[in-house]
PDB file of C-alpha atoms in Angstrom:
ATOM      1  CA  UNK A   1     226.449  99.886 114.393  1.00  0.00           C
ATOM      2  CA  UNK A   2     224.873  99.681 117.399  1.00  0.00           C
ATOM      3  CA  UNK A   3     221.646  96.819 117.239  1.00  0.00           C
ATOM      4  CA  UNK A   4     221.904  95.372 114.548  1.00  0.00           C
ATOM      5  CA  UNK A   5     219.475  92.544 113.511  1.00  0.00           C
ATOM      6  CA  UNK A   6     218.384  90.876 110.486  1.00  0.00           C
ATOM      7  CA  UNK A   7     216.192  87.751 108.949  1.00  0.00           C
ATOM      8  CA  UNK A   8     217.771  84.659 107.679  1.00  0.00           C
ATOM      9  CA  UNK A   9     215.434  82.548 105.481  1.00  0.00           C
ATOM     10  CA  UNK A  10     211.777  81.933 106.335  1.00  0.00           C
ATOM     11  CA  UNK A  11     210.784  82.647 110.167  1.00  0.00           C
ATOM     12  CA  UNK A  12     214.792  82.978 111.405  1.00  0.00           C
ATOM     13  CA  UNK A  13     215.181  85.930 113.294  1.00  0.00           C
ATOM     14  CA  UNK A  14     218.756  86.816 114.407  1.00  0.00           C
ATOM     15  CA  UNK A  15     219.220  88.706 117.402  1.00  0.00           C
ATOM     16  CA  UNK A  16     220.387  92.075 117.692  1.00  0.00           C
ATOM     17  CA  UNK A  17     224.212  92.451 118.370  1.00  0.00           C
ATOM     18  CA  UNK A  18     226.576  95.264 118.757  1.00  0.00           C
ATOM     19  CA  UNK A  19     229.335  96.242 116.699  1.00  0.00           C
ATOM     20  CA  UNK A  20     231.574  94.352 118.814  1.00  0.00           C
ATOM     21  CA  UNK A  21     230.757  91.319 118.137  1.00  0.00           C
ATOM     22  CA  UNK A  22     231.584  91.621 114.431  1.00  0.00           C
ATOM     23  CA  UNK A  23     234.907  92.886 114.818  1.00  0.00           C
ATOM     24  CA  UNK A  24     236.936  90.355 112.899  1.00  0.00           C
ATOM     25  CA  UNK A  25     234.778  90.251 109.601  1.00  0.00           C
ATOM     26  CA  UNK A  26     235.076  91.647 106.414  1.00  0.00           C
ATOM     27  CA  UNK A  27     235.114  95.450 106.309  1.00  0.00           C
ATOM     28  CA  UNK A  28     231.842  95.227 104.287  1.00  0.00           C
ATOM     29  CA  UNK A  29     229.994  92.780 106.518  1.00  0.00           C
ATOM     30  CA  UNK A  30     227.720  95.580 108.250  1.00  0.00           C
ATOM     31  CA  UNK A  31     226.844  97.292 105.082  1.00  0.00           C
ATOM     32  CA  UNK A  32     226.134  93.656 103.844  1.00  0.00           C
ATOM     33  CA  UNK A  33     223.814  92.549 106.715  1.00  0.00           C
ATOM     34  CA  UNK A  34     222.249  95.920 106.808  1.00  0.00           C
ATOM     35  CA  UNK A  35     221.162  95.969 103.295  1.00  0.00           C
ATOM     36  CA  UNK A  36     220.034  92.212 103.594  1.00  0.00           C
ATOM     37  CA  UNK A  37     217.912  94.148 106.489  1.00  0.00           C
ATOM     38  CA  UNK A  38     216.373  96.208 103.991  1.00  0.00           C
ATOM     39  CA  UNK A  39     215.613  94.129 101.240  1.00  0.00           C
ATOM     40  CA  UNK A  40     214.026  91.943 103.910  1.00  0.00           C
ATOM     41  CA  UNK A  41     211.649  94.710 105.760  1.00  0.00           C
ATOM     42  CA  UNK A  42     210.737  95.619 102.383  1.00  0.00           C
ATOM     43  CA  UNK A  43     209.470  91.742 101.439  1.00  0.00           C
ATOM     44  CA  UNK A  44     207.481  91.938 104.990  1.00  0.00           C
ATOM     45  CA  UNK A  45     205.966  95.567 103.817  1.00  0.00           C
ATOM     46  CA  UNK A  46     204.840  93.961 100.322  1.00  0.00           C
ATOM     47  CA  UNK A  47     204.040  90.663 102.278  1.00  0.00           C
ATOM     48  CA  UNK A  48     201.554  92.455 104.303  1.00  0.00           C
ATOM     49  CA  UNK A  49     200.087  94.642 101.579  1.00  0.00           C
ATOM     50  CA  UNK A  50     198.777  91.167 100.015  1.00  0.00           C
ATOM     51  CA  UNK A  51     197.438  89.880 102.725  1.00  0.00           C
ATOM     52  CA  UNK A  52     195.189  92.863 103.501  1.00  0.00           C
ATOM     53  CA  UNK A  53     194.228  92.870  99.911  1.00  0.00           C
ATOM     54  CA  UNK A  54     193.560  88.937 100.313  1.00  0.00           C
ATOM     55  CA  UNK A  55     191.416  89.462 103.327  1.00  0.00           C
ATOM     56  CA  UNK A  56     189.736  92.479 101.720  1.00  0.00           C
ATOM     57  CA  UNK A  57     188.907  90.668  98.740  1.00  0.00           C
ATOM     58  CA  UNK A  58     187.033  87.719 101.467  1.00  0.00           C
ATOM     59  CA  UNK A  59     185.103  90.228 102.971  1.00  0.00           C
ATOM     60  CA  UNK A  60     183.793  92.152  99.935  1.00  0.00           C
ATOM     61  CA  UNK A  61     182.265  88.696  99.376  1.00  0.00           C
ATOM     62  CA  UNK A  62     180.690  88.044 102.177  1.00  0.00           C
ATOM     63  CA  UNK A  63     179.459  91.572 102.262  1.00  0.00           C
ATOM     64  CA  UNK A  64     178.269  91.289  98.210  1.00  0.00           C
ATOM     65  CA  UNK A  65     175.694  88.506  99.373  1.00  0.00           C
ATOM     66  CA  UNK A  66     173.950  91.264 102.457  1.00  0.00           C
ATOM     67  CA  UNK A  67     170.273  91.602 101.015  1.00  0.00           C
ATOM     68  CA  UNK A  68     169.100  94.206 103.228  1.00  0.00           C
ATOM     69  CA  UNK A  69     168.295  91.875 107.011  1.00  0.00           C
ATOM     70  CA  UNK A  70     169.334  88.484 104.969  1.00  0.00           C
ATOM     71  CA  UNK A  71     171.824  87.272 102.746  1.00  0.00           C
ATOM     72  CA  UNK A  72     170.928  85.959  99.023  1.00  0.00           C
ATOM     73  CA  UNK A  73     172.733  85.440  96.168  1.00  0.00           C
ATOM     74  CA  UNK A  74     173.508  82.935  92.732  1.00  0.00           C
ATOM     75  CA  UNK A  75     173.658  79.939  94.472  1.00  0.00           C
ATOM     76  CA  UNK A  76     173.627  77.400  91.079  1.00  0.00           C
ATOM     77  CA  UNK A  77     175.480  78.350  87.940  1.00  0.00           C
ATOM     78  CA  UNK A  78     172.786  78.082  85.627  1.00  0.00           C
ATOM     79  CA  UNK A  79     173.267  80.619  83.575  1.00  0.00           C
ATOM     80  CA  UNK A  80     176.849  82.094  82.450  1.00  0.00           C
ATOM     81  CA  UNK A  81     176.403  85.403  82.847  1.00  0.00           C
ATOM     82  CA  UNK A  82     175.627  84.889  86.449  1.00  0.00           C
ATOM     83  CA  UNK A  83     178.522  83.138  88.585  1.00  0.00           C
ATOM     84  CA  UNK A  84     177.869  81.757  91.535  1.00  0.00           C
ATOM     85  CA  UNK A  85     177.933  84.178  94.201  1.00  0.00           C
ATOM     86  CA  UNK A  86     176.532  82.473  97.503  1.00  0.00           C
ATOM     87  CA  UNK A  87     178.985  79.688  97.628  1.00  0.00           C
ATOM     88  CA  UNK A  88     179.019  76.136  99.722  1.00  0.00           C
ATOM     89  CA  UNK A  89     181.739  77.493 100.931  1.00  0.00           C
ATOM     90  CA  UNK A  90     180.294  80.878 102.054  1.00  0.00           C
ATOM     91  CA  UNK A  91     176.991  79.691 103.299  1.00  0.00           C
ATOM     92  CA  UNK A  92     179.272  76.885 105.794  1.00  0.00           C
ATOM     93  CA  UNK A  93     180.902  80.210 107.240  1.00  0.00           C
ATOM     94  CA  UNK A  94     177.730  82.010 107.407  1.00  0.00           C
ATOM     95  CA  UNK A  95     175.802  79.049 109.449  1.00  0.00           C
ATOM     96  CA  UNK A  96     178.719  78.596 111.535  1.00  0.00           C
ATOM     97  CA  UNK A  97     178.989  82.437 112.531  1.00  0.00           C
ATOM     98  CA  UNK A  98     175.504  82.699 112.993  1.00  0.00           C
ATOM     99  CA  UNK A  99     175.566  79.738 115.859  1.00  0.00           C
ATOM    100  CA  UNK A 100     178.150  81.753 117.230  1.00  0.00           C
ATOM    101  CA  UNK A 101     176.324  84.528 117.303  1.00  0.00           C
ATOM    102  CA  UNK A 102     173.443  83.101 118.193  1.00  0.00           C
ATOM    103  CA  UNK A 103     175.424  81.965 121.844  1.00  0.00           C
ATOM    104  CA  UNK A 104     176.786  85.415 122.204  1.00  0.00           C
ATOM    105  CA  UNK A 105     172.888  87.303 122.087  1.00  0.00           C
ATOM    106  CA  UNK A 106     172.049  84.399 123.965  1.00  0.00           C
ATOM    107  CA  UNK A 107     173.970  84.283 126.904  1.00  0.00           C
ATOM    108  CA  UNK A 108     175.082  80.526 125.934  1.00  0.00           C
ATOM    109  CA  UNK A 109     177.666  78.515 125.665  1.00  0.00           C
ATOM    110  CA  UNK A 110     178.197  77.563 122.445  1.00  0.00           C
ATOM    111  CA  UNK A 111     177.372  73.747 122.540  1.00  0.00           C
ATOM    112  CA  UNK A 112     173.970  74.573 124.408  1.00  0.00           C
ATOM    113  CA  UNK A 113     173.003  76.227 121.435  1.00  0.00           C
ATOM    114  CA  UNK A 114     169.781  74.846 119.574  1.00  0.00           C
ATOM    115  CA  UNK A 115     169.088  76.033 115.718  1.00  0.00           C
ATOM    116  CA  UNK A 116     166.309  74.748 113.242  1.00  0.00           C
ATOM    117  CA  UNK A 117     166.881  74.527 109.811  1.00  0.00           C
ATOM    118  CA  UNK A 118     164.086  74.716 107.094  1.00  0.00           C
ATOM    119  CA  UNK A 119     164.520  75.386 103.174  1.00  0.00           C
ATOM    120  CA  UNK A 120     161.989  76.212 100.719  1.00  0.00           C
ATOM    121  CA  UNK A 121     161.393  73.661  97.398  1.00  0.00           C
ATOM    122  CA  UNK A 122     164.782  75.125  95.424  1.00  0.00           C
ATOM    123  CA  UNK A 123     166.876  72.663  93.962  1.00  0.00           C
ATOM    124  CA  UNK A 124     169.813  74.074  96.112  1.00  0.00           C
ATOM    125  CA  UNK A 125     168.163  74.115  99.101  1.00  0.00           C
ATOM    126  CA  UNK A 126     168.702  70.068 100.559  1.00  0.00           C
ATOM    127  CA  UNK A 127     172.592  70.457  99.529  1.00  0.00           C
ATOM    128  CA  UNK A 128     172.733  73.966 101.417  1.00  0.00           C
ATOM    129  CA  UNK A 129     170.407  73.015 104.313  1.00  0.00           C
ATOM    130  CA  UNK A 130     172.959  69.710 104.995  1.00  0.00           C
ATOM    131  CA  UNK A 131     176.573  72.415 104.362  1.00  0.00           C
ATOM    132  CA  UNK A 132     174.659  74.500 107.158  1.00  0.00           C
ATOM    133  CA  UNK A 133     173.921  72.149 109.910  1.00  0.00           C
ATOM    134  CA  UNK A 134     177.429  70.362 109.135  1.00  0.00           C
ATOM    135  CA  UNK A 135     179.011  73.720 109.668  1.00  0.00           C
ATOM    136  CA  UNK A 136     176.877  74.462 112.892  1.00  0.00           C
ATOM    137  CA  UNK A 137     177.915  70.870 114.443  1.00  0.00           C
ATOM    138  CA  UNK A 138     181.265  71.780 113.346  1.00  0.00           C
ATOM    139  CA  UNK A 139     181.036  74.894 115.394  1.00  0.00           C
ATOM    140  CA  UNK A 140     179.781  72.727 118.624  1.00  0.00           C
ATOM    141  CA  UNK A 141     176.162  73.778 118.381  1.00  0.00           C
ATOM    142  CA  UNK A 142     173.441  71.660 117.158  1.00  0.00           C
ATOM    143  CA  UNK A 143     171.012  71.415 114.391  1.00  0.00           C
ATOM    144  CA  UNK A 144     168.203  69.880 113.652  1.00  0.00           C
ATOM    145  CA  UNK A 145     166.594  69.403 110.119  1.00  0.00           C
ATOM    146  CA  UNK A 146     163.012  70.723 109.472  1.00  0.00           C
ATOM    147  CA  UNK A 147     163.490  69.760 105.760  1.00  0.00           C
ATOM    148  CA  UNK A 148     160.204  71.779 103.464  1.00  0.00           C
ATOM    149  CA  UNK A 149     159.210  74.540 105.738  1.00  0.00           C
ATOM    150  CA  UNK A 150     157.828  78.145 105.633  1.00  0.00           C
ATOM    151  CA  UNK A 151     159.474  81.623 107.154  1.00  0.00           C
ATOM    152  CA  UNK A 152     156.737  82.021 109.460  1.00  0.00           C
ATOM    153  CA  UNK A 153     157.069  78.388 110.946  1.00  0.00           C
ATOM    154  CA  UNK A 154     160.992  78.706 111.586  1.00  0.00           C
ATOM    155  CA  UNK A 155     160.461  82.257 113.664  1.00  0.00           C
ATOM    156  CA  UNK A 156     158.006  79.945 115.513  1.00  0.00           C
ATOM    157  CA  UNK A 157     160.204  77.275 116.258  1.00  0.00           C
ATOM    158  CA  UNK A 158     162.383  79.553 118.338  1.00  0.00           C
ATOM    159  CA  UNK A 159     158.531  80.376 120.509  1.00  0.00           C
ATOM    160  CA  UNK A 160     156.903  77.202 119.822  1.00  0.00           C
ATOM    161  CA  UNK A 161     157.493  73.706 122.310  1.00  0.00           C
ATOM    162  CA  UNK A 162     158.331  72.363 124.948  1.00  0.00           C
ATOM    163  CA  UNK A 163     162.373  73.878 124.484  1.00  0.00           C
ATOM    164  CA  UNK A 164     162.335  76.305 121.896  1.00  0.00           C
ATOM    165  CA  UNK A 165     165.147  76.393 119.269  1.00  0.00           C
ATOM    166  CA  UNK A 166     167.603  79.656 120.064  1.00  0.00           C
ATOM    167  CA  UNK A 167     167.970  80.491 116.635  1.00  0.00           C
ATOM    168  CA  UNK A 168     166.408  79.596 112.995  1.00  0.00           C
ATOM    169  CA  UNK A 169     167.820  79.715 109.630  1.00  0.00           C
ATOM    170  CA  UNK A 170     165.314  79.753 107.164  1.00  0.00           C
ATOM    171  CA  UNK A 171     166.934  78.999 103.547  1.00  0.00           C
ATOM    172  CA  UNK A 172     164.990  80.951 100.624  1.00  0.00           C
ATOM    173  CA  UNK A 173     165.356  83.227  98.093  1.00  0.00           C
ATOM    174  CA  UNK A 174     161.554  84.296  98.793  1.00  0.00           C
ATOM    175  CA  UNK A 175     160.448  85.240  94.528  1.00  0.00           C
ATOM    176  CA  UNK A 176     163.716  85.508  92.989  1.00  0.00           C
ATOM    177  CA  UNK A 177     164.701  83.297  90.346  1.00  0.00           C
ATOM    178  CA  UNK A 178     165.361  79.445  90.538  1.00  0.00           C
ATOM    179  CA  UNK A 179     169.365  79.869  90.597  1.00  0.00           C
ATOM    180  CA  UNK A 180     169.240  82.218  93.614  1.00  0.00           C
ATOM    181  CA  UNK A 181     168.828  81.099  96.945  1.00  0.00           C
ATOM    182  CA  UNK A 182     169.825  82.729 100.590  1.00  0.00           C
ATOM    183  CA  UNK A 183     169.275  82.398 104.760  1.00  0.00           C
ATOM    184  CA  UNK A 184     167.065  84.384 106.827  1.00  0.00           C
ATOM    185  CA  UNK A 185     167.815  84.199 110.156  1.00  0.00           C
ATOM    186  CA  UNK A 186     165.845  84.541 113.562  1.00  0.00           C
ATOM    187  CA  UNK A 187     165.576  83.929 117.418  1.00  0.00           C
ATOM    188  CA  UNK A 188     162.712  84.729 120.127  1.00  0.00           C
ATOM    189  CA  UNK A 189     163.157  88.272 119.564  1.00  0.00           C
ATOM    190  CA  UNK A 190     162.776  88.722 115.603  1.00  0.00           C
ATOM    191  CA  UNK A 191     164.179  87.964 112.497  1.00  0.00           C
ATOM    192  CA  UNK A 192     167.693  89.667 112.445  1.00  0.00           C
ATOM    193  CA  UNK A 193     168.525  93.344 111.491  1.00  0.00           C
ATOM    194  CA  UNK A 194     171.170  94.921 108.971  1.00  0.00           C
ATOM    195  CA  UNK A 195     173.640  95.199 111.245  1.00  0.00           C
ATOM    196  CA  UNK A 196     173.536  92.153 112.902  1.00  0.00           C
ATOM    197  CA  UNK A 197     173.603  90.275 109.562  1.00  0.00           C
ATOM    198  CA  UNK A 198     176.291  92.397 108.663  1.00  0.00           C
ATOM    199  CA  UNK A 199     178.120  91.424 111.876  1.00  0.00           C
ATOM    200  CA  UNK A 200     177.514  87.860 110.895  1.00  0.00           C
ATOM    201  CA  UNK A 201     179.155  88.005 107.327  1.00  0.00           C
ATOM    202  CA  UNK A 202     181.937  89.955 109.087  1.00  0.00           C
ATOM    203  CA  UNK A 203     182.986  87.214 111.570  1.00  0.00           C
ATOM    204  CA  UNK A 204     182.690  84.790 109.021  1.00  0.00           C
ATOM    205  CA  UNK A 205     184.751  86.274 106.468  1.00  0.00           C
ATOM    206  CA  UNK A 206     187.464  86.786 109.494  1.00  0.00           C
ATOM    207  CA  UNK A 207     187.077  83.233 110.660  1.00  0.00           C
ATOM    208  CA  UNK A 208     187.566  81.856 106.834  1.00  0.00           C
ATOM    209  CA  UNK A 209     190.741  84.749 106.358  1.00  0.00           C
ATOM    210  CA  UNK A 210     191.927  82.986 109.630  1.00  0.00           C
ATOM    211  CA  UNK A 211     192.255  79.763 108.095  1.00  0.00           C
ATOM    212  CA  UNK A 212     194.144  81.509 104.903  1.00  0.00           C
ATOM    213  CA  UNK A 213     190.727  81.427 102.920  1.00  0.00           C
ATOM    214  CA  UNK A 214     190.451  77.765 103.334  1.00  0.00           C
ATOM    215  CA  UNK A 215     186.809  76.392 103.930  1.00  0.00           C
ATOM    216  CA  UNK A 216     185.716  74.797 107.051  1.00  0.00           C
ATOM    217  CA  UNK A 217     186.677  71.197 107.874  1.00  0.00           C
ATOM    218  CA  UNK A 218     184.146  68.938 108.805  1.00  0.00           C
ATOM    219  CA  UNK A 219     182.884  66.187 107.621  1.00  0.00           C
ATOM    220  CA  UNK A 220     179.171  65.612 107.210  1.00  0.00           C
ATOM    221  CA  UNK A 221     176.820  64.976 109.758  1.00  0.00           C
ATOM    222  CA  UNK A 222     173.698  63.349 110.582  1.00  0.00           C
ATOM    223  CA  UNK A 223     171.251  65.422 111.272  1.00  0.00           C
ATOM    224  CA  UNK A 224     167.805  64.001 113.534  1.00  0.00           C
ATOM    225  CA  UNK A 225     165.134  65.484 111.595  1.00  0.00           C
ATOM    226  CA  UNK A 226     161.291  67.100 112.677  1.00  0.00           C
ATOM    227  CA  UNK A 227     158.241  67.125 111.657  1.00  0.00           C
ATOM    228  CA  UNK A 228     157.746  71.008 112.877  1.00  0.00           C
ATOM    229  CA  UNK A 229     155.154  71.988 109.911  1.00  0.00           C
ATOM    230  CA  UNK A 230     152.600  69.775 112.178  1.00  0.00           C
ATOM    231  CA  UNK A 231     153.259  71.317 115.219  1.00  0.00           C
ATOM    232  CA  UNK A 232     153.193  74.843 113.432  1.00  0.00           C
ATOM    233  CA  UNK A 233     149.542  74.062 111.766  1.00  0.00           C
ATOM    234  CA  UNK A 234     147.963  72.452 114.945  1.00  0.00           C
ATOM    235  CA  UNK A 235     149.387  76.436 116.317  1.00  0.00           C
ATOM    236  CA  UNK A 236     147.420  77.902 113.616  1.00  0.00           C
ATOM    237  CA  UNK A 237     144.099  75.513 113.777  1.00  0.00           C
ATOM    238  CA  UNK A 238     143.914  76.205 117.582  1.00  0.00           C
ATOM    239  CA  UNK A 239     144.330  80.309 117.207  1.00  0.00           C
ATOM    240  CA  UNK A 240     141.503  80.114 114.897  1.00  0.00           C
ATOM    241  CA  UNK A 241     139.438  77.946 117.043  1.00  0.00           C
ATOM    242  CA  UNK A 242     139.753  79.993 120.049  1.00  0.00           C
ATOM    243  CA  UNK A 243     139.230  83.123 118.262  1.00  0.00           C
ATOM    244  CA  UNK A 244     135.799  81.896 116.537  1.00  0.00           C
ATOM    245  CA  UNK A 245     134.773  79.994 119.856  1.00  0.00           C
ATOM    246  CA  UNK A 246     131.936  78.446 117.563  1.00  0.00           C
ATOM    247  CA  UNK A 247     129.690  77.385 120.170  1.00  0.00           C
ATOM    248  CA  UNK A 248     128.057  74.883 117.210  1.00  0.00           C
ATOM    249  CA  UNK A 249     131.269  72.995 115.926  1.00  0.00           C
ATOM    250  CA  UNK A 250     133.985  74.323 118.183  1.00  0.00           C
ATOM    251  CA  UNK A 251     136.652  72.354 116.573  1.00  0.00           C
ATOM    252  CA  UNK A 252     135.687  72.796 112.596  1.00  0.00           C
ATOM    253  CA  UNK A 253     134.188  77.071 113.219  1.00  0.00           C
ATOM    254  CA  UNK A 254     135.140  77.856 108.997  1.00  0.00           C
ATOM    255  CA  UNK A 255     132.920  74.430 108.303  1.00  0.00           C
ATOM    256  CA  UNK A 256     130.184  75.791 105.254  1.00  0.00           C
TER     257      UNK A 256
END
């Protein structure tokens, strides 16, 4: 036998050797070490076929949770025949993809990335807004808390102030039921198409396979909040005023 090599418990790989090297051992040594060969190619083969069933199996749900140009799912198990489908776990990956996203579309590097985070009144939505912005610190980028907020108003924090936010993660379900909840996500240029959210749940399903389906470590931040719901109305009470231009009551034009 000329190069022969073989495996010898977990991660020791014996290097190849020619026939005459093993003169001297039993006559059956060869037909021993190349059947040990085998059987251990054959482990590797069926080792592998798991794993791309494992990572399979993360992506399908990350890809089950795609709503079109957000992501939404069971986020509370309320009711039994509905298990929980947008996981802590998932919407950590999702936030912490979309930062890195975010820095790619942006140009940035990842820890000069701003994003907002707003939620809507669901009971989910504090626990998931504080798994998001942990994940996005975790990433290196930065969050900032906007706490009760509408859809409109986080778009507008990536337009509105003095340094606009690069990204905005609104978390809603919009009018599905009180167990469901979700992220829509935006920057300057729009809320965020099918494929890029699909791009999104792709990296983070890789990034979670990665880590052998293990969530992300971090450990939970503190998070400056804003007041941006004041900011966003004074936006909205100044575009009326200009476009009434009451010459009477310039700063109350709707008054009677």
């Amino acid at each position: 036998m000329e190069g022969l090599g073989f495996v010898v418990g977990v991660g020791r790989v014996v290097e190849n050797r020619s026939a005459r090297a093993l003169r001297g051992l039993r006559p059956d040594c060869g037909a021993q070490l190349l059947t040990l060969s085998r059987r251990c190619r054959l482990v590797m083969k069926v080792s592998s076929v798991e794993r791309d069933r494992a990572k399979q199996s993360v992506v399908e749900a990350f890809i089950k949770v795609q709503n079109g140009s957000d992501v939404r799912g069971v986020a509370m198990d309320t009711f039994p025949e509905e298990p929980v489908t947008l996981k802590k776990e998932y919407v950590a990956e999702i936030a912490s993809s979309f930062a890195r996203w975010v820095a790619t579309v942006k140009g940035k590097d990842i820890h000069d990335v701003r994003i907002s985070l707003g939620r809507d009144s669901r009971l989910s939505g504090p626990e998931l807004l504080q798994i998001s912005a942990d994940a996005i610190s975790s990433a290196g980028a930065s969050a900032k808390d906007f706490e009760l907020a509408t859809t409109p108003a986080m778009f507008m924090s990536t337009i509105l102030g003095e340094v606009p936010f690069d990204g905005a993660i609104m978390l809603t379900a919009s009018h599905l039921p009180k167990n469901r909840n979700g992220l829509k996500f935006f920057t300057s240029h729009g809320g965020t198409g099918k494929a890029d959210v699909k791009a999104i749940l792709l990296d983070a399903a890789d990034a979670m396979d990665a880590r052998g389906g293990e969530p992300i470590p971090y450990s939970e931040a503190t998070i400056e909040k804003q007041d941006f719901m004041a900011i966003y109305s004074e936006h909205l009470v100044n575009i009326i005023r200009e476009e009434c231009a009451d010459p009477d009551d310039y700063d109350r034009p709707l008054t009677g």
